[in-house]
GROMACS .gro file of N, CA, C and O in nm:
model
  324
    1UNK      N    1  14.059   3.654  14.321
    1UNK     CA    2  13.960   3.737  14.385
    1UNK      C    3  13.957   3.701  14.533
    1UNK      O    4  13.961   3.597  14.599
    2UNK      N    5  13.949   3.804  14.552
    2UNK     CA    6  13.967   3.791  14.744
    2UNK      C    7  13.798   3.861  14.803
    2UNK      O    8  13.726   3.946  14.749
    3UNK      N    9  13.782   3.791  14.921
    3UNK     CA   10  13.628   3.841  14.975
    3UNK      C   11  13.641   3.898  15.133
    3UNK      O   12  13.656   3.805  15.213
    4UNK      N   13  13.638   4.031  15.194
    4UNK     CA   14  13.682   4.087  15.298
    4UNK      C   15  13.557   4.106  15.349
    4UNK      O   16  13.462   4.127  15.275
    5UNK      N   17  13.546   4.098  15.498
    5UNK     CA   18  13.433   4.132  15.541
    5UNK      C   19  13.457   4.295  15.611
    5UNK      O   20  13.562   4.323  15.669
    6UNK      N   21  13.370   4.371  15.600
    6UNK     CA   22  13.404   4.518  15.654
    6UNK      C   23  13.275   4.606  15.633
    6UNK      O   24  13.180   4.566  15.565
    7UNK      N   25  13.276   4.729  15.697
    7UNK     CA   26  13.162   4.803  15.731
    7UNK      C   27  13.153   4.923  15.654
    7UNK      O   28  13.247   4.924  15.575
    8UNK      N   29  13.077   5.032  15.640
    8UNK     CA   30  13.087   5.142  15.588
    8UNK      C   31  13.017   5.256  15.693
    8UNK      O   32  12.898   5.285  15.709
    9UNK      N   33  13.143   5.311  15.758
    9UNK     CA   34  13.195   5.400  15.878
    9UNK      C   35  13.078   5.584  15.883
    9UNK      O   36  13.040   5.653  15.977
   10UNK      N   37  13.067   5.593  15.784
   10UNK     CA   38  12.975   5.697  15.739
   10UNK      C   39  13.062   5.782  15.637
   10UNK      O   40  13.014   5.873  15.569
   11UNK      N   41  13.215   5.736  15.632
   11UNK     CA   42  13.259   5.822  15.522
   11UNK      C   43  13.351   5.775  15.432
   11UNK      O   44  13.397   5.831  15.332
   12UNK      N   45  13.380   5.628  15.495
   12UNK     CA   46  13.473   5.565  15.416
   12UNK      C   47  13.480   5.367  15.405
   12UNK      O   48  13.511   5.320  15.515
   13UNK      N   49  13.464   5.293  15.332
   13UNK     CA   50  13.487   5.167  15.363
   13UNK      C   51  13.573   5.105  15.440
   13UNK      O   52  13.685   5.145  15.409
   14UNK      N   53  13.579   5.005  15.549
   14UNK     CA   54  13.682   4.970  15.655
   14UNK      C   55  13.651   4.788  15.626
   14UNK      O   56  13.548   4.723  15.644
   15UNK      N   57  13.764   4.755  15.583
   15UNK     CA   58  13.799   4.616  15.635
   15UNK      C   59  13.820   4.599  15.757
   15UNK      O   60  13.865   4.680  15.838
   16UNK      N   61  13.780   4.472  15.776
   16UNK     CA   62  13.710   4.415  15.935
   16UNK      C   63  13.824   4.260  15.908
   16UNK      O   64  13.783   4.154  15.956
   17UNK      N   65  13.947   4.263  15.840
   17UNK     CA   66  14.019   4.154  15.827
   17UNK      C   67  14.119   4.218  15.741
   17UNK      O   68  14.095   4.290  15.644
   18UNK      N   69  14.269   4.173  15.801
   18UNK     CA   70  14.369   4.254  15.690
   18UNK      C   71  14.382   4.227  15.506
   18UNK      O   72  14.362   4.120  15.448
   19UNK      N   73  14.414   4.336  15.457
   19UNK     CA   74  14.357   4.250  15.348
   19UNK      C   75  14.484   4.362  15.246
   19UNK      O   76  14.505   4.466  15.309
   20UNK      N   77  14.541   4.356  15.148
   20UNK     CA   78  14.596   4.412  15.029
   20UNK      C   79  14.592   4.465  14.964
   20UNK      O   80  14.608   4.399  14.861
   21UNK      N   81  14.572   4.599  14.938
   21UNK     CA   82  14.480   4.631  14.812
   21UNK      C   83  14.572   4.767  14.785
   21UNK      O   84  14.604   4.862  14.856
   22UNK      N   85  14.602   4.725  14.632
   22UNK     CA   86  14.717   4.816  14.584
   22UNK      C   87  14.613   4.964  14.535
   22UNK      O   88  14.490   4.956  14.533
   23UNK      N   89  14.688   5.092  14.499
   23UNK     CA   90  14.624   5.189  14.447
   23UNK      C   91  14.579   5.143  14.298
   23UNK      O   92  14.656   5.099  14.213
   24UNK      N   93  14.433   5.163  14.280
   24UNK     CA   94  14.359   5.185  14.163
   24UNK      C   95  14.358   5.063  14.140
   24UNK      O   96  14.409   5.040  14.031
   25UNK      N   97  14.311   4.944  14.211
   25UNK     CA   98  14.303   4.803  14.214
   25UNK      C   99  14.140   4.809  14.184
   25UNK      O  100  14.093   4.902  14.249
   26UNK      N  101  14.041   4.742  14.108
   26UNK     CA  102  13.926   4.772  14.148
   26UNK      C  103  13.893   4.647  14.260
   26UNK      O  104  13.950   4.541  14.285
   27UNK      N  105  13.796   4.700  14.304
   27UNK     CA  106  13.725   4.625  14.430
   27UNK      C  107  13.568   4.616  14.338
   27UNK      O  108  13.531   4.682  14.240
   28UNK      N  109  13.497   4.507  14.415
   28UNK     CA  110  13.346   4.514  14.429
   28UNK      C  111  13.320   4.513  14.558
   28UNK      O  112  13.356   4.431  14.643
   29UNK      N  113  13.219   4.661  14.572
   29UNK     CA  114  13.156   4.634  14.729
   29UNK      C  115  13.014   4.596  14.686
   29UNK      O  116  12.953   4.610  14.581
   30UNK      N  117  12.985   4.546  14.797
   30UNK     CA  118  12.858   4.449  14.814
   30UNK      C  119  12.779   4.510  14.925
   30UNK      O  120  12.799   4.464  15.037
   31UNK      N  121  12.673   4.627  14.910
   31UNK     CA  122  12.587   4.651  15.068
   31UNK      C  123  12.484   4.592  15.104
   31UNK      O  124  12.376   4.619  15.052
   32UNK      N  125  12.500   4.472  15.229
   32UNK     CA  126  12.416   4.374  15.274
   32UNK      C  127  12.302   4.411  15.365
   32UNK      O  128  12.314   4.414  15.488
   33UNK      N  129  12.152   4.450  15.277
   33UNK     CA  130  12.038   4.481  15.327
   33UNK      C  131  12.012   4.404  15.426
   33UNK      O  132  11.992   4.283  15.416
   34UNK      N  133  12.009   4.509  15.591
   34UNK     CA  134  11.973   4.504  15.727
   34UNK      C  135  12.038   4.399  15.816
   34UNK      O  136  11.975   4.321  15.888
   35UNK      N  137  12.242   4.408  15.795
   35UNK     CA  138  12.309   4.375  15.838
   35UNK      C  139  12.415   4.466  15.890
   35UNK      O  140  12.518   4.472  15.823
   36UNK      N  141  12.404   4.550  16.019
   36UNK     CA  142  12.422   4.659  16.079
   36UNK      C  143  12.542   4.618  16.177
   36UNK      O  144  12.531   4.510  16.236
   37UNK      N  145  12.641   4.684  16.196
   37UNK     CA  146  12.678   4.654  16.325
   37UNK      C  147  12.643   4.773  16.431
   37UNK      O  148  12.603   4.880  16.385
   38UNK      N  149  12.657   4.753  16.583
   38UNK     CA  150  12.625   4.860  16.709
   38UNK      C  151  12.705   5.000  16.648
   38UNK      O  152  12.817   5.012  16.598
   39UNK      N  153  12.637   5.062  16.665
   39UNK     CA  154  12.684   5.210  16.679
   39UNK      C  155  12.771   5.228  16.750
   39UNK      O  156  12.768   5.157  16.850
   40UNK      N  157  12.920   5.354  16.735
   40UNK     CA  158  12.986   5.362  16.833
   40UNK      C  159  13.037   5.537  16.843
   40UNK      O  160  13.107   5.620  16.785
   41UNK      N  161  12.937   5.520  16.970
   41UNK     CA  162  12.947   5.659  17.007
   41UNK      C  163  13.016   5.711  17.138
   41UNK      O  164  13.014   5.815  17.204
   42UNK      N  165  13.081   5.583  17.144
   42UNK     CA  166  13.200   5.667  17.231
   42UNK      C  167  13.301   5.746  17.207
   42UNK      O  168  13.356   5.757  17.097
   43UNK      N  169  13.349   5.839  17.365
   43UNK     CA  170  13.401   5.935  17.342
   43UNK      C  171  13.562   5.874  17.341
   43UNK      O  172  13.582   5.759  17.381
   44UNK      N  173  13.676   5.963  17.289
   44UNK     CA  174  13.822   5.922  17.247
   44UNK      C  175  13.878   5.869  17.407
   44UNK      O  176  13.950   5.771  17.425
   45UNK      N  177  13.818   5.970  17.526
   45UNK     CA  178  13.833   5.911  17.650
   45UNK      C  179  13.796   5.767  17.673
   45UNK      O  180  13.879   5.682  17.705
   46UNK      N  181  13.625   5.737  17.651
   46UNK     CA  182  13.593   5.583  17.706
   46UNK      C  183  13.684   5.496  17.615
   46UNK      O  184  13.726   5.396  17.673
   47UNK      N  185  13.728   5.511  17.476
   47UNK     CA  186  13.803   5.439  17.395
   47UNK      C  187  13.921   5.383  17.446
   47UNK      O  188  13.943   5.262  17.460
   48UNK      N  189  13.999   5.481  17.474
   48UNK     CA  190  14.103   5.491  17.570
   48UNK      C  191  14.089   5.401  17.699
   48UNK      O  192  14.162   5.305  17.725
   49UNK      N  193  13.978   5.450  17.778
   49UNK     CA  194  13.986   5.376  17.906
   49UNK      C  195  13.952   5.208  17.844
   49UNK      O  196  13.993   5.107  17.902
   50UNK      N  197  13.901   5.208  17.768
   50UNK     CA  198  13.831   5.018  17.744
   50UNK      C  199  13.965   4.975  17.688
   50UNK      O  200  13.997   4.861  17.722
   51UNK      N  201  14.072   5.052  17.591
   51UNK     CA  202  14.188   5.022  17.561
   51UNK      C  203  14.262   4.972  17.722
   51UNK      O  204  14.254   4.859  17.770
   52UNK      N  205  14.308   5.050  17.764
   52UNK     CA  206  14.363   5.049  17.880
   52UNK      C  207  14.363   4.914  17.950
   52UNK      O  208  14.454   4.834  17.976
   53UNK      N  209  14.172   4.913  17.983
   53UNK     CA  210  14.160   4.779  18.029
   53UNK      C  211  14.172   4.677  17.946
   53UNK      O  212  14.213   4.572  17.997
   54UNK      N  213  14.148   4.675  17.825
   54UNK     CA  214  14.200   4.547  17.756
   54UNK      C  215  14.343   4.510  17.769
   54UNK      O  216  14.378   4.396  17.736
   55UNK      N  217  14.460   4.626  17.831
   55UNK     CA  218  14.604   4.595  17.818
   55UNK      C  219  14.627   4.556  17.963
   55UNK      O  220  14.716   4.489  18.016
   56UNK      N  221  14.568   4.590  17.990
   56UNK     CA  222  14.613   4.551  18.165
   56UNK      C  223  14.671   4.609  18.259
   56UNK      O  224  14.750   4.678  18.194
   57UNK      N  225  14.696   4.640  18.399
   57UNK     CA  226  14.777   4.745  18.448
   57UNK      C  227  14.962   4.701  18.427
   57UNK      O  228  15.056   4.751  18.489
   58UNK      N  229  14.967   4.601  18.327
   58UNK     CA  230  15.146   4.614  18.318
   58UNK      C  231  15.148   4.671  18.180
   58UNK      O  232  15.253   4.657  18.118
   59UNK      N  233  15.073   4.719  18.136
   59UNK     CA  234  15.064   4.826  18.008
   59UNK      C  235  15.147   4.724  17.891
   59UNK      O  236  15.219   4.764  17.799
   60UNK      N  237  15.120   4.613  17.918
   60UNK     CA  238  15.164   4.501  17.794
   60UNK      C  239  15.048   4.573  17.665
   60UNK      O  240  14.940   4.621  17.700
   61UNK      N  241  15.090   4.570  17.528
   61UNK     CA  242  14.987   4.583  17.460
   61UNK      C  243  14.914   4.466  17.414
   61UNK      O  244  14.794   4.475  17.392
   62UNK      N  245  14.987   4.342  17.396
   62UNK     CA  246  14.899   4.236  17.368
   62UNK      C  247  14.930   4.121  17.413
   62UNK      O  248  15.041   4.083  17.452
   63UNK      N  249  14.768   4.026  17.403
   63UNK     CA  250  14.807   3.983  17.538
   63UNK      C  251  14.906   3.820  17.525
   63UNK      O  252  14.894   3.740  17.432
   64UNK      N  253  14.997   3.805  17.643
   64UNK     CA  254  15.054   3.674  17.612
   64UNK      C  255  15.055   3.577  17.527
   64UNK      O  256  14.965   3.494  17.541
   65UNK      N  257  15.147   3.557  17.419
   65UNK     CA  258  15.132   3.470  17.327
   65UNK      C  259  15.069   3.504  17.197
   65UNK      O  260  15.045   3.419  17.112
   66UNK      N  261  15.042   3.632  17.183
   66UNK     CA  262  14.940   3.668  17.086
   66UNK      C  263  15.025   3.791  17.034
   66UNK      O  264  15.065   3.885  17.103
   67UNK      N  265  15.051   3.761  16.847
   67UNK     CA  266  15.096   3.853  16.808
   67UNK      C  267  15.006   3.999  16.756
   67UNK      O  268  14.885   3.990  16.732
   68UNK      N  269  15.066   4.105  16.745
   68UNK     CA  270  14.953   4.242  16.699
   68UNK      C  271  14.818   4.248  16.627
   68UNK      O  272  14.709   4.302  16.646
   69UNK      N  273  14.894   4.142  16.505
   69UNK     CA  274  14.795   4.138  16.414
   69UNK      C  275  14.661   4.046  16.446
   69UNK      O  276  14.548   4.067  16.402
   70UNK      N  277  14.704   3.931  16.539
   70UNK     CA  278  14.611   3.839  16.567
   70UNK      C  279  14.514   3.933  16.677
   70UNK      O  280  14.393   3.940  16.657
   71UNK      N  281  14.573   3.997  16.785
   71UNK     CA  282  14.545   4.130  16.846
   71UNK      C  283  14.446   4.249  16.770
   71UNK      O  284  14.339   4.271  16.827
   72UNK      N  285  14.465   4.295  16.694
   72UNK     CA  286  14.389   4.360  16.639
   72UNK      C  287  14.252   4.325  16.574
   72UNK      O  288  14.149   4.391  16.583
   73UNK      N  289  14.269   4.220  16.515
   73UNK     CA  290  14.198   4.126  16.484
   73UNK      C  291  14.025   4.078  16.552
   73UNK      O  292  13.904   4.072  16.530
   74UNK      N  293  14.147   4.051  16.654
   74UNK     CA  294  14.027   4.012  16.800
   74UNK      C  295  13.948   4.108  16.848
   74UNK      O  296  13.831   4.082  16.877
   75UNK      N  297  14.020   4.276  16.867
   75UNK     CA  298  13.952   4.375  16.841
   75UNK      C  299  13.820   4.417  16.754
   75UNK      O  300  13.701   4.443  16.769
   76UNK      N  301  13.902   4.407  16.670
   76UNK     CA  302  13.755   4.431  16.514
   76UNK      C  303  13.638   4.311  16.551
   76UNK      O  304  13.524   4.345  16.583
   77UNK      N  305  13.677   4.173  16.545
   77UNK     CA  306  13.592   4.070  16.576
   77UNK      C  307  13.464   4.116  16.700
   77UNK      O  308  13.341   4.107  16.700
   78UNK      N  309  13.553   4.159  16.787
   78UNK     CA  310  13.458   4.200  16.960
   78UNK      C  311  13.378   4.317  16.913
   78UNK      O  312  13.271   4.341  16.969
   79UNK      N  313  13.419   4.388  16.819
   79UNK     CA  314  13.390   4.518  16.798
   79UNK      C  315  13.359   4.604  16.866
   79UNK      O  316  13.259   4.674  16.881
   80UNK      N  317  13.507   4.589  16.933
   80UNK     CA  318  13.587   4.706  17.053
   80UNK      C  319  13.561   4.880  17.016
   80UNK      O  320  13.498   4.967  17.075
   81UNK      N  321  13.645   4.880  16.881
   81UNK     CA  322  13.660   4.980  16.818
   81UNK      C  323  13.618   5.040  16.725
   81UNK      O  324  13.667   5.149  16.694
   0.00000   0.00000   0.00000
């Protein structure tokens, strides 16, 4: 048994850590009364532009020394996206 931490988006469950999960695997979700994360109501533009600046103007996607996944990661963690 594996324990993922992740949110529920308004239409679908999202892991917030990579995680495995074959078709028709069952899961248990768990909804943790008045543990919310910020709303995100930005537009695909500001997304973009905060992307942008997180890459830098040499349009590296991630940053020195740091592979995608650890990258993405750090994303979800900041809760960039």
């Amino acid at each position: 048994m594996t324990s993922v931490r992740g949110y529920y988006n308004g239409s679908a469950y999202v892991a917030m850590e990579p995680v495995t999960v074959r078709p028709n695997q069952k899961v248990i979700i768990t909804v943790l009364d008045d543990e919310f994360l910020p709303a995100h109501n930005a537009t695909r533009e500001e997304l973009w532009e905060k992307l942008s600046a997180l890459c830098g103007s040499a349009g590296k996607i991630c940053p020195e020394g740091m592979d995608a996944q650890d990258y993405v990661n750090t994303l979800r963690e900041e809760r960039v996206f």
